[in-house]
Coordinates of C-alpha atoms in Angstrom, one line a residue:
Chain A
X1 CA -0.4 -0.1 0.2
X2 CA 1.5 3.2 -0.8
X3 CA 2.1 5.5 2.3
X4 CA -0.3 8.6 0.8
X5 CA -2.9 6.1 0.7
X6 CA -2.7 4.9 4.5
X7 CA -5.4 6.5 6.3
X8 CA -4.1 6.5 9.9
X9 CA -1.4 8.4 11.4
X10 CA -0.1 9.7 14.6
X11 CA -0.2 13.1 16.0
X12 CA 1.0 15.3 18.1
X13 CA -0.3 18.9 18.8
X14 CA 2.5 20.7 20.9
X15 CA 1.7 23.9 23.1
X16 CA 3.1 26.2 26.0
X17 CA 1.6 23.9 28.4
X18 CA 0.4 20.8 26.8
X19 CA 1.5 18.0 24.9
X20 CA -1.8 16.0 23.1
X21 CA -1.1 12.9 21.5
X22 CA -3.5 11.0 19.0
X23 CA -3.9 8.5 16.6
X24 CA -6.1 9.9 13.7
X25 CA -7.9 7.3 11.3
X26 CA -9.4 9.3 8.4
X27 CA -10.9 12.7 9.5
X28 CA -11.6 11.0 13.1
X29 CA -9.2 11.4 16.1
X30 CA -10.0 7.5 17.6
X31 CA -8.1 8.3 20.9
X32 CA -5.9 11.1 22.3
X33 CA -4.5 11.9 25.6
X34 CA -3.4 15.4 26.8
X35 CA -0.5 15.5 28.5
X36 CA 0.2 18.4 30.8
X37 CA 3.8 19.8 30.6
X38 CA 5.7 23.0 31.3
X39 CA 6.7 24.8 28.1
X40 CA 9.9 26.0 29.9
X41 CA 10.9 22.4 30.1
X42 CA 13.8 21.0 27.9
X43 CA 11.1 19.4 24.6
X44 CA 14.5 16.3 24.8
X45 CA 13.2 15.6 28.1
X46 CA 9.5 15.4 26.9
X47 CA 9.6 13.3 24.0
X48 CA 10.0 10.2 26.2
X49 CA 6.7 10.7 27.6
X50 CA 5.2 11.5 24.1
X51 CA 6.7 8.5 22.7
X52 CA 5.3 6.4 25.8
X53 CA 2.0 8.0 25.0
X54 CA 1.5 7.2 21.3
X55 CA 2.6 3.5 21.9
X56 CA -0.2 3.5 24.6
X57 CA -3.1 4.9 22.4
X58 CA -1.7 2.6 19.7
X59 CA -2.2 -0.5 21.7
X60 CA -5.2 0.8 23.0
X61 CA -6.8 1.2 19.3
X62 CA -4.9 -2.0 18.0
X63 CA -3.4 0.0 15.4
X64 CA 0.3 -0.7 14.1
X65 CA 2.9 1.6 13.8
X66 CA 3.0 0.5 9.9
X67 CA -0.4 1.1 9.6
X68 CA 0.2 4.7 9.7
X69 CA 1.6 7.3 7.0
X70 CA 3.8 9.0 9.7
X71 CA 3.9 11.2 12.8
X72 CA 2.5 14.7 12.5
X73 CA 3.8 17.1 14.9
X74 CA 2.1 20.8 15.6
X75 CA 4.5 23.2 16.9
X76 CA 3.7 27.0 18.0
X77 CA 6.7 28.7 16.4
X78 CA 8.5 28.3 13.1
X79 CA 9.4 25.2 11.5
X80 CA 11.2 24.4 8.3
X81 CA 8.7 21.7 7.1
X82 CA 11.3 20.5 4.3
X83 CA 13.7 19.5 7.0
X84 CA 11.6 18.7 9.9
X85 CA 13.9 21.4 12.0
X86 CA 12.4 23.8 14.5
X87 CA 13.5 27.5 13.5
X88 CA 12.4 29.5 16.1
X89 CA 10.3 28.7 19.3
X90 CA 9.4 32.1 20.9
X91 CA 10.2 31.0 24.4
X92 CA 8.8 27.5 24.5
X93 CA 11.0 24.4 24.3
X94 CA 14.1 26.5 23.9
X95 CA 16.2 23.3 23.2
X96 CA 14.1 22.3 20.3
X97 CA 16.0 23.7 17.6
X98 CA 18.6 21.7 18.3
X99 CA 16.7 18.3 18.1
X100 CA 16.5 15.9 15.2
X101 CA 12.6 14.9 15.4
X102 CA 12.2 13.3 12.3
X103 CA 15.3 11.0 13.4
X104 CA 13.4 10.4 16.9
X105 CA 10.4 9.1 15.2
X106 CA 12.2 6.8 12.9
X107 CA 14.3 5.0 15.5
X108 CA 11.1 5.2 17.8
X109 CA 8.5 4.1 15.8
X110 CA 9.9 3.4 12.1
X111 CA 7.8 6.2 10.9
X112 CA 8.3 9.3 8.8
X113 CA 7.9 12.4 10.7
X114 CA 6.4 16.0 9.4
X115 CA 6.3 19.1 11.4
X116 CA 4.3 22.1 10.8
X117 CA 3.5 25.4 12.4
X118 CA 0.2 24.9 14.6
X119 CA -1.7 27.4 13.0
X120 CA -1.0 25.9 9.8
X121 CA -1.8 22.8 11.0
X122 CA -5.1 24.0 11.9
X123 CA -6.1 25.2 9.0
X124 CA -5.3 22.1 7.2
X125 CA -7.4 20.3 9.7
X126 CA -10.2 22.6 9.0
X127 CA -9.8 22.0 5.5
X128 CA -9.9 18.7 5.8
X129 CA -12.6 18.1 8.0
X130 CA -14.0 21.5 9.1
X131 CA -15.4 24.7 8.3
X132 CA -13.1 24.8 5.3
X133 CA -13.9 21.8 3.8
X134 CA -14.0 22.2 0.0
X135 CA -12.2 25.6 -0.1
X136 CA -8.7 25.5 -1.9
X137 CA -8.1 29.5 -0.7
X138 CA -8.6 30.0 2.9
X139 CA -7.4 32.2 5.8
X140 CA -7.4 31.2 9.5
X141 CA -7.1 33.1 12.6
X142 CA -7.1 31.9 16.0
X143 CA -8.0 34.6 18.7
X144 CA -6.3 33.6 22.0
X145 CA -3.4 33.8 24.2
X146 CA -1.7 35.2 21.0
X147 CA -3.1 35.5 17.5
X148 CA -2.3 33.1 15.2
X149 CA -2.5 33.0 11.4
X150 CA -2.5 31.0 8.1
X151 CA -3.2 31.2 4.5
X152 CA -3.7 28.8 1.8
X153 CA -3.5 29.9 -1.8
X154 CA -4.8 27.3 -4.6
X155 CA -4.7 24.3 -2.2
X156 CA -1.3 25.1 -1.0
X157 CA -0.2 26.4 2.2
X158 CA 1.5 29.5 2.1
X159 CA 4.8 29.4 3.8
X160 CA 7.2 31.4 2.4
X161 CA 11.2 31.6 2.1
X162 CA 11.6 31.2 5.4
X163 CA 8.5 29.7 6.5
X164 CA 7.4 32.6 8.2
X165 CA 4.8 33.9 5.4
X166 CA 0.7 33.8 6.8
X167 CA 1.7 32.5 9.8
X168 CA 2.5 36.3 11.5
X169 CA -1.2 37.4 10.8
X170 CA -1.3 37.9 14.3
X171 CA 1.6 40.7 13.7
X172 CA 0.3 42.8 11.1
X173 CA 0.4 46.4 12.2
X174 CA -3.0 47.6 12.7
X175 CA -2.6 50.7 14.8
X176 CA -0.1 53.4 14.1
X177 CA 1.6 54.4 17.4
X178 CA 0.2 51.6 18.9
X179 CA 1.4 49.5 21.6
X180 CA 4.9 47.6 21.5
X181 CA 4.5 43.8 20.4
X182 CA 6.6 40.9 22.0
X183 CA 7.6 40.6 18.3
X184 CA 9.3 44.0 18.2
X185 CA 7.0 45.9 15.9
X186 CA 4.4 48.0 17.0
X187 CA 0.8 47.9 17.2
X188 CA 0.5 44.3 15.8
X189 CA -3.1 42.5 16.1
X190 CA -1.6 40.5 18.7
X191 CA -0.2 43.5 21.0
X192 CA -3.6 45.4 20.8
X193 CA -6.2 42.4 21.5
X194 CA -5.2 39.4 22.6
X195 CA -4.9 37.3 26.2
X196 CA -1.7 38.2 26.8
X197 CA -2.2 41.8 26.3
X198 CA -5.5 42.3 27.9
X199 CA -4.8 43.1 31.4
X200 CA -2.3 45.7 30.3
X201 CA -4.8 47.3 28.0
X202 CA -7.3 47.3 30.4
X203 CA -5.3 49.0 32.7
X204 CA -4.4 51.7 30.6
X205 CA -7.9 52.4 30.0
X206 CA -9.1 55.6 31.5
X207 CA -11.0 55.3 34.3
X208 CA -9.7 52.0 35.1
X209 CA -9.5 52.2 38.9
X210 CA -13.2 52.9 38.7
X211 CA -14.1 50.1 36.7
X212 CA -15.4 46.8 38.2
X213 CA -12.0 45.3 36.8
X214 CA -10.1 47.0 39.0
X215 CA -11.1 44.1 41.4
X216 CA -10.4 41.0 39.0
X217 CA -7.2 39.5 39.8
X218 CA -6.8 38.1 36.2
X219 CA -8.3 39.6 33.6
X220 CA -9.3 37.7 30.5
X221 CA -11.9 37.6 27.6
X222 CA -14.5 35.9 29.4
X223 CA -13.9 38.4 32.3
X224 CA -13.9 41.1 30.0
X225 CA -17.2 39.8 28.4
X226 CA -19.0 39.6 31.8
X227 CA -18.2 42.6 32.9
X228 CA -18.9 44.6 29.6
X229 CA -22.3 42.5 29.7
X230 CA -23.1 44.0 33.4
X231 CA -22.8 47.6 31.9
X232 CA -19.2 48.2 33.0
X233 CA -17.8 51.5 30.5
X234 CA -13.9 50.5 30.6
X235 CA -15.1 46.6 29.9
X236 CA -16.9 47.9 27.4
X237 CA -14.8 50.3 25.5
X238 CA -11.7 47.5 25.8
X239 CA -14.1 44.8 24.0
X240 CA -15.1 47.0 21.3
X241 CA -11.6 48.0 20.7
X242 CA -10.3 44.3 20.7
X243 CA -13.6 43.9 18.1
X244 CA -12.3 46.5 15.9
X245 CA -8.5 45.4 15.9
X246 CA -9.4 41.5 15.3
X247 CA -12.0 43.3 12.6
X248 CA -8.9 45.4 10.9
X249 CA -6.8 42.5 11.3
X250 CA -9.1 40.1 9.4
X251 CA -9.3 42.7 6.3
X252 CA -5.7 42.9 6.6
X253 CA -5.3 39.1 6.0
X254 CA -8.4 39.0 3.5
X255 CA -6.8 41.9 1.2
X256 CA -3.2 40.1 1.9
X257 CA -4.0 36.5 0.9
X258 CA -7.5 36.7 -1.3
X259 CA -9.5 33.6 0.4
X260 CA -12.6 32.4 -0.5
X261 CA -13.3 31.6 3.2
X262 CA -12.0 33.2 6.9
X263 CA -12.2 30.6 9.8
X264 CA -11.9 32.2 13.3
X265 CA -10.9 29.9 15.8
X266 CA -9.4 30.2 19.2
X267 CA -10.3 30.4 23.1
X268 CA -12.1 33.9 22.5
X269 CA -14.6 32.3 20.5
X270 CA -16.0 30.4 23.2
X271 CA -17.8 34.0 23.0
X272 CA -18.4 33.6 19.1
X273 CA -22.1 35.1 19.2
X274 CA -20.7 38.6 20.2
X275 CA -17.4 38.1 18.0
X276 CA -18.1 36.4 14.8
X277 CA -21.4 38.7 13.5
X278 CA -19.1 41.9 14.1
X279 CA -16.3 40.5 12.2
X280 CA -18.7 39.3 9.3
X281 CA -20.5 42.7 9.3
X282 CA -17.1 44.4 9.4
X283 CA -15.9 42.6 6.7
X284 CA -19.4 42.7 4.2
X285 CA -18.6 46.8 4.6
X286 CA -15.1 47.3 4.6
X287 CA -13.0 44.5 2.6
X288 CA -12.5 45.0 -0.9
X289 CA -13.7 41.7 -2.6
X290 CA -15.0 42.6 -6.2
X291 CA -15.8 39.0 -6.9
X292 CA -18.1 38.4 -4.3
X293 CA -18.4 38.0 -0.1
X294 CA -15.4 36.1 2.2
X295 CA -17.5 33.6 3.9
X296 CA -16.8 34.0 7.5
X297 CA -17.1 31.2 9.9
X298 CA -16.1 29.8 13.1
X299 CA -13.5 27.0 13.4
X300 CA -15.2 23.4 13.8
X301 CA -12.6 21.3 15.0
X302 CA -11.6 23.1 18.2
X303 CA -8.7 22.0 19.5
X304 CA -8.6 18.8 17.4
X305 CA -8.0 21.1 14.2
X306 CA -4.3 20.2 14.4
X307 CA -4.6 16.8 15.1
X308 CA -7.0 16.4 12.3
X309 CA -4.5 18.3 10.0
X310 CA -2.2 15.5 10.9
X311 CA -3.1 13.2 7.5
X312 CA -3.6 16.0 5.2
X313 CA 0.1 17.4 6.3
X314 CA 2.1 13.5 6.2
X315 CA 0.1 12.9 2.6
X316 CA 1.1 16.4 0.9
X317 CA 3.7 16.2 -1.5
X318 CA 6.4 19.2 0.2
X319 CA 8.4 20.8 -2.5
X320 CA 12.1 20.4 -1.7
X321 CA 11.6 17.9 0.9
X322 CA 15.0 16.5 2.6
X323 CA 14.1 14.4 5.3
Chain B
X1 CA 12.5 28.3 -32.4
X2 CA 10.2 27.4 -29.3
X3 CA 7.8 30.5 -28.5
X4 CA 9.5 30.7 -24.8
X5 CA 12.7 30.8 -25.6
X6 CA 12.2 34.0 -28.2
X7 CA 14.0 37.0 -26.6
X8 CA 12.1 39.8 -28.0
X9 CA 8.3 41.0 -27.1
X10 CA 5.9 43.8 -27.5
X11 CA 4.8 45.6 -23.9
X12 CA 2.0 48.2 -23.2
X13 CA 1.9 49.8 -20.0
X14 CA -1.4 51.5 -19.4
X15 CA -1.6 53.9 -16.7
X16 CA -4.4 56.5 -15.7
X17 CA -3.5 59.1 -18.5
X18 CA -1.1 57.2 -20.3
X19 CA -0.2 54.1 -22.4
X20 CA 3.7 53.5 -23.1
X21 CA 4.2 51.0 -25.7
X22 CA 7.5 49.4 -26.4
X23 CA 9.5 46.7 -28.0
X24 CA 12.3 45.3 -25.7
X25 CA 14.8 42.8 -26.5
X26 CA 15.6 40.9 -23.5
X27 CA 15.9 43.1 -20.7
X28 CA 16.2 46.4 -22.9
X29 CA 13.7 48.6 -23.9
X30 CA 14.8 49.2 -27.7
X31 CA 12.2 51.6 -28.6
X32 CA 9.3 53.1 -26.3
X33 CA 6.7 56.0 -26.9
X34 CA 3.9 56.8 -24.4
X35 CA 0.5 58.0 -25.8
X36 CA -1.2 60.7 -23.9
X37 CA -4.6 59.5 -23.2
X38 CA -7.3 60.3 -20.8
X39 CA -8.2 57.3 -18.8
X40 CA -12.1 58.2 -19.3
X41 CA -12.0 57.2 -22.6
X42 CA -13.1 53.7 -23.7
X43 CA -10.2 51.6 -24.1
X44 CA -12.0 50.3 -27.0
X45 CA -11.3 53.6 -28.9
X46 CA -7.4 53.9 -27.7
X47 CA -6.7 50.3 -29.0
X48 CA -6.3 51.4 -32.4
X49 CA -3.9 54.2 -31.7
X50 CA -2.2 51.4 -29.4
X51 CA -2.1 49.1 -32.5
X52 CA -0.8 51.9 -34.4
X53 CA 2.4 52.6 -32.2
X54 CA 3.3 49.1 -31.7
X55 CA 3.5 49.0 -35.5
X56 CA 5.7 52.0 -35.7
X57 CA 8.2 51.0 -33.1
X58 CA 8.7 47.9 -34.5
X59 CA 9.1 49.0 -37.8
X60 CA 11.4 51.5 -36.5
X61 CA 13.9 49.1 -34.8
X62 CA 13.2 46.3 -37.5
X63 CA 11.7 43.8 -35.8
X64 CA 9.1 41.4 -37.0
X65 CA 5.9 40.2 -35.2
X66 CA 6.7 36.6 -35.7
X67 CA 10.3 37.6 -33.8
X68 CA 8.2 38.4 -30.5
X69 CA 7.0 35.8 -27.8
X70 CA 3.6 37.8 -27.6
X71 CA 2.5 41.5 -26.2
X72 CA 2.4 41.9 -22.5
X73 CA -0.2 44.5 -21.3
X74 CA 0.2 45.9 -17.7
X75 CA -3.3 46.9 -16.8
X76 CA -3.8 49.4 -13.6
X77 CA -6.3 47.1 -11.8
X78 CA -7.5 43.5 -11.1
X79 CA -6.9 41.2 -14.2
X80 CA -7.6 37.3 -14.8
X81 CA -4.2 36.4 -15.9
X82 CA -5.3 33.1 -16.9
X83 CA -8.1 34.4 -19.7
X84 CA -6.9 37.9 -20.5
X85 CA -9.5 39.6 -19.2
X86 CA -9.9 42.4 -17.3
X87 CA -11.9 41.8 -14.1
X88 CA -12.0 45.3 -12.1
X89 CA -10.9 49.0 -13.6
X90 CA -11.4 51.5 -10.3
X91 CA -12.7 53.9 -12.5
X92 CA -10.4 54.0 -15.4
X93 CA -11.0 52.1 -19.0
X94 CA -14.3 51.3 -17.5
X95 CA -15.2 49.5 -20.9
X96 CA -11.9 47.3 -20.1
X97 CA -13.8 44.4 -18.9
X98 CA -15.6 44.0 -22.0
X99 CA -12.9 43.7 -24.3
X100 CA -11.3 40.4 -25.4
X101 CA -7.9 41.7 -25.5
X102 CA -5.9 38.4 -26.6
X103 CA -8.4 38.5 -29.5
X104 CA -7.1 41.3 -30.4
X105 CA -4.2 41.3 -30.3
X106 CA -4.4 37.6 -32.3
X107 CA -6.2 39.5 -35.2
X108 CA -4.0 42.4 -34.8
X109 CA -0.4 40.6 -34.8
X110 CA -1.2 37.2 -34.9
X111 CA 0.7 37.2 -31.4
X112 CA -0.3 35.9 -27.9
X113 CA -1.3 38.4 -25.3
X114 CA -0.8 38.2 -21.6
X115 CA -2.2 41.1 -19.2
X116 CA -1.1 41.0 -15.7
X117 CA -1.9 43.9 -12.6
X118 CA 0.9 46.8 -13.4
X119 CA 2.4 46.6 -10.1
X120 CA 3.1 42.8 -10.7
X121 CA 4.4 43.0 -13.7
X122 CA 6.9 46.1 -12.3
X123 CA 8.0 43.4 -9.9
X124 CA 9.0 40.8 -12.6
X125 CA 10.7 43.4 -14.3
X126 CA 12.9 44.5 -11.2
X127 CA 13.6 40.8 -10.4
X128 CA 14.4 40.1 -14.5
X129 CA 16.7 43.2 -14.6
X130 CA 16.7 45.5 -11.5
X131 CA 16.4 45.6 -7.8
X132 CA 15.1 42.3 -7.4
X133 CA 17.4 40.5 -9.8
X134 CA 18.6 36.7 -8.2
X135 CA 15.9 37.0 -5.5
X136 CA 12.9 34.4 -5.3
X137 CA 10.8 36.1 -2.8
X138 CA 10.1 39.6 -3.3
X139 CA 7.8 42.2 -2.3
X140 CA 7.4 45.6 -4.0
X141 CA 5.6 48.6 -3.2
X142 CA 5.2 51.8 -4.9
X143 CA 4.7 55.1 -3.3
X144 CA 2.7 57.2 -5.7
X145 CA -0.6 58.6 -6.6
X146 CA -2.1 55.1 -5.3
X147 CA 0.0 52.7 -3.3
X148 CA 1.0 49.6 -5.3
X149 CA 1.8 46.3 -3.9
X150 CA 3.0 43.0 -5.6
X151 CA 4.3 39.7 -3.7
X152 CA 6.5 36.8 -5.2
X153 CA 7.3 33.9 -2.9
X154 CA 9.4 31.0 -4.2
X155 CA 9.9 32.5 -7.6
X156 CA 6.0 32.7 -8.5
X157 CA 3.7 35.6 -8.6
X158 CA 1.5 36.0 -5.3
X159 CA -1.8 35.9 -7.2
X160 CA -4.6 34.5 -5.5
X161 CA -8.0 32.9 -6.2
X162 CA -9.9 36.2 -7.5
X163 CA -6.3 37.5 -9.0
X164 CA -5.8 40.3 -5.7
X165 CA -3.4 38.7 -3.0
X166 CA -0.1 40.7 -3.5
X167 CA -1.6 43.7 -5.0
X168 CA -4.1 45.1 -2.3
X169 CA -0.7 46.0 -0.4
X170 CA -2.1 49.8 -0.4
X171 CA -5.1 48.3 0.9
X172 CA -3.6 46.7 4.7
X173 CA -5.1 48.5 7.5
X174 CA -2.7 50.1 9.3
X175 CA -4.4 53.0 11.3
X176 CA -7.4 51.9 13.3
X177 CA -10.6 54.7 13.3
X178 CA -8.1 55.8 10.4
X179 CA -9.2 57.7 7.5
X180 CA -12.1 55.9 4.9
X181 CA -10.5 54.7 1.8
X182 CA -11.7 55.1 -2.0
X183 CA -11.7 51.2 -1.4
X184 CA -14.1 51.1 1.3
X185 CA -11.7 50.0 3.7
X186 CA -11.1 52.3 7.0
X187 CA -7.0 53.4 7.9
X188 CA -5.5 51.6 4.3
X189 CA -1.9 52.7 3.8
X190 CA -2.8 54.7 0.6
X191 CA -5.9 55.9 2.6
X192 CA -3.4 57.2 4.9
X193 CA -0.5 58.4 2.6
X194 CA -0.8 58.7 -1.1
X195 CA -0.7 61.7 -3.8
X196 CA -4.7 61.3 -4.1
X197 CA -5.2 61.8 -0.2
X198 CA -2.5 64.2 0.3
X199 CA -4.1 67.4 0.2
X200 CA -7.2 66.5 2.7
X201 CA -4.5 64.8 5.0
X202 CA -3.1 68.3 5.3
X203 CA -6.1 70.2 5.2
X204 CA -6.8 68.2 8.1
X205 CA -4.0 68.7 10.2
X206 CA -4.0 70.9 12.9
X207 CA -2.8 74.6 12.0
X208 CA -3.1 74.2 8.3
X209 CA -4.3 77.8 7.8
X210 CA -1.5 79.3 9.5
X211 CA 0.6 77.0 7.3
X212 CA 2.6 77.6 4.2
X213 CA 0.9 74.7 2.2
X214 CA -2.4 77.2 2.6
X215 CA -0.8 78.7 -0.1
X216 CA -0.3 76.2 -2.6
X217 CA -3.0 75.2 -4.8
X218 CA -1.7 71.7 -5.6
X219 CA 0.0 69.7 -2.7
X220 CA 1.6 67.0 -3.8
X221 CA 4.5 64.9 -2.3
X222 CA 7.2 67.4 -3.9
X223 CA 5.6 70.2 -2.3
X224 CA 5.4 68.7 0.8
X225 CA 8.7 68.0 1.2
X226 CA 10.1 71.1 0.1
X227 CA 7.9 73.1 2.6
X228 CA 9.0 70.4 5.4
X229 CA 12.6 71.3 4.4
X230 CA 12.0 74.9 5.2
X231 CA 10.9 74.5 8.4
X232 CA 6.8 74.5 8.0
X233 CA 5.3 72.4 11.0
X234 CA 2.3 71.0 9.6
X235 CA 4.5 70.0 6.1
X236 CA 7.1 68.1 9.1
X237 CA 4.1 66.4 10.5
X238 CA 2.3 65.6 7.6
X239 CA 5.8 64.0 6.2
X240 CA 6.3 62.2 9.3
X241 CA 3.1 60.9 9.3
X242 CA 3.3 59.6 5.9
X243 CA 7.0 58.1 7.0
X244 CA 5.6 56.0 9.4
X245 CA 2.2 54.8 7.2
X246 CA 4.6 53.4 4.7
X247 CA 6.7 52.0 7.3
X248 CA 4.3 50.1 8.8
X249 CA 2.6 49.0 5.3
X250 CA 6.3 47.8 4.8
X251 CA 6.3 45.8 7.5
X252 CA 3.1 44.2 7.2
X253 CA 4.0 43.2 3.5
X254 CA 6.8 41.5 5.1
X255 CA 4.9 39.7 7.8
X256 CA 2.8 38.8 5.1
X257 CA 4.7 37.5 2.3
X258 CA 8.1 36.5 4.1
X259 CA 10.7 37.9 1.1
X260 CA 14.1 38.5 1.4
X261 CA 14.2 41.8 -0.5
X262 CA 11.6 44.9 -0.6
X263 CA 11.7 46.9 -3.5
X264 CA 10.3 50.4 -3.3
X265 CA 9.4 52.5 -6.3
X266 CA 6.6 54.7 -7.4
X267 CA 6.9 58.6 -7.9
X268 CA 7.5 59.4 -4.1
X269 CA 11.1 57.7 -4.5
X270 CA 12.2 60.7 -6.1
X271 CA 13.2 62.0 -2.8
X272 CA 14.4 57.9 -2.3
X273 CA 17.2 59.7 0.2
X274 CA 14.4 61.0 2.8
X275 CA 12.1 57.9 2.5
X276 CA 14.4 54.9 2.1
X277 CA 16.8 55.1 5.0
X278 CA 14.0 55.5 7.2
X279 CA 11.8 52.7 6.2
X280 CA 15.3 50.6 6.4
X281 CA 15.6 51.6 9.7
X282 CA 12.1 50.8 10.6
X283 CA 12.1 47.7 9.1
X284 CA 15.5 46.9 10.7
X285 CA 14.1 47.7 14.0
X286 CA 10.2 46.3 13.7
X287 CA 9.9 43.8 11.5
X288 CA 10.0 39.9 12.6
X289 CA 12.6 38.1 10.8
X290 CA 14.4 35.5 12.6
X291 CA 16.2 34.5 9.7
X292 CA 18.0 38.0 9.3
X293 CA 17.3 41.1 7.6
X294 CA 15.5 42.2 4.8
X295 CA 16.9 43.9 2.1
X296 CA 15.6 46.8 1.6
X297 CA 15.9 48.7 -2.1
X298 CA 14.9 51.6 -4.2
X299 CA 13.7 50.3 -7.5
X300 CA 15.9 50.6 -10.5
X301 CA 13.5 50.4 -13.4
X302 CA 11.5 53.5 -12.9
X303 CA 8.5 53.7 -15.8
X304 CA 10.3 51.3 -17.3
X305 CA 9.6 48.1 -15.0
X306 CA 6.5 46.9 -16.4
X307 CA 8.0 46.9 -19.9
X308 CA 10.6 44.9 -18.7
X309 CA 8.3 42.6 -17.1
X310 CA 7.1 42.0 -20.6
X311 CA 9.8 38.7 -21.4
X312 CA 9.5 37.2 -18.1
X313 CA 5.3 37.0 -17.8
X314 CA 5.0 36.0 -21.5
X315 CA 7.7 33.2 -20.6
X316 CA 5.9 32.6 -17.5
X317 CA 4.4 29.0 -17.5
X318 CA 0.9 30.1 -16.1
X319 CA -1.2 27.7 -14.4
X320 CA -4.8 27.0 -15.5
X321 CA -4.3 29.6 -18.4
X322 CA -7.4 29.6 -21.2
X323 CA -6.2 31.9 -23.6

């Protein structure tokens, strides 16, 4: 059986505080387990736990390694998909750039390994079996701790010369003289409206000391939304600011990549009823799409999107692959 | 001789107020003539003048039509390069969407015709023989009456599903609650810092009535720069605003397309000594390019860039071409 026709795969979705391990069959996650880990740890020290978990899950589901196309890794940073190396880690798993993950997968499981940026892998998943099914030109944005982005044009992931294209959607500047971002830029979508930036944004809002938010120990979007709904003026102003930022970022992504569909995911979308209609209306009014309207949809697959992206990633004909 | 190995071509660069006709050989424009026309005219009525001019230039240079790969048209709007149709004209040559330009070229010259957005064609020219030579991952920005953009990834022009990708670089939003753009969006680079927007931007600047600019009948960037150099506070403030806008737009293009080189052209670059170093410094400080520094260069080919893009456009293997 040709490798690319196998319909099972192993998948690992690595985040700042978790590694979700899974066995996937087609578009289904048939078994998964989330390991809680500390992103400050060395990835080298986490790999044995991941290997054990993958062995346990395959045993449980009676899937043989040889039935799998390979292992797909989703990584929260910039990666070289051609040679399986991590290029930049953004302060998580700082040893990852030194690791030979394809070598580890060969030795541990006799399987090929592909690695992809987590947002790109989630886009692949949403295209394979979620909100972007049957589309070839797709932009995905994830609104959460950071702001993720990914783009596909004519059925091919936009990766770019240094594997940065598309996935810096959260770092498009939308505000002149705006807030300084962790990335070094000014007024990025992420600096203006992400969970990490939110407490500072609130504290800088005029009237904060009189706001009900001043009593909250950790301000996140769930809290913000509650206080806004209760009529707190500061919470409402910040919430509106964030909606404006996300909407401007969405238009920027549409103007940059010319998609048919925009998929919005991430933790903020737990409150999709307050987020999605605003962005949809803004795009309809302000995006320059002479051909018609971009479909704007909530992500369908939630935390499973990157896992379900495993099979399409492993089946892709990656130009210039050197593994 | 295979078509793609011929080294001569006819080229037409169509603008709002001109149609430059040329015969090119390799990377040289061996003869050209600029017809002054009114963009409010029907393109149908201009085509006979273009045909006559191309006949005159080929006669003059003793180039036979059969020696040419074809005719390349640069158009200031959105075009479908696969079938040679104009999709959107942005108020210039409004009948262009109805014309069968490939048919016209076949009947008039027995040559194939390809059409491309003018900024994309200029990028091809700069890559073939200008500031982007030997690069495969390129972003081009033109600063002038409008703000043009184009992008190339891995040696292929970024066109997108509806042929809008890359060429809306001037319509990336960089200012929340910014100025309304002609395109319908808010705070676009073009609305915040282009020649068409400049008079309004100046008039809205605090202190305008006391500024030396208040005496000027038509404010363009040359005037603005002069008055700024003479110490006019309003001119300096607007000039600085425009520099900030262009720099933010440049970072947005870099984050979106991950290029090795950024080429900046357009009329504003007559004042390159005041523009280029600012943008270079801003990018070095603020663009997130973990792999190294993006080269930032002035366009080399000036008004000839799109003409020199004719041969590479005609030689390209355009996926899905239906002419």
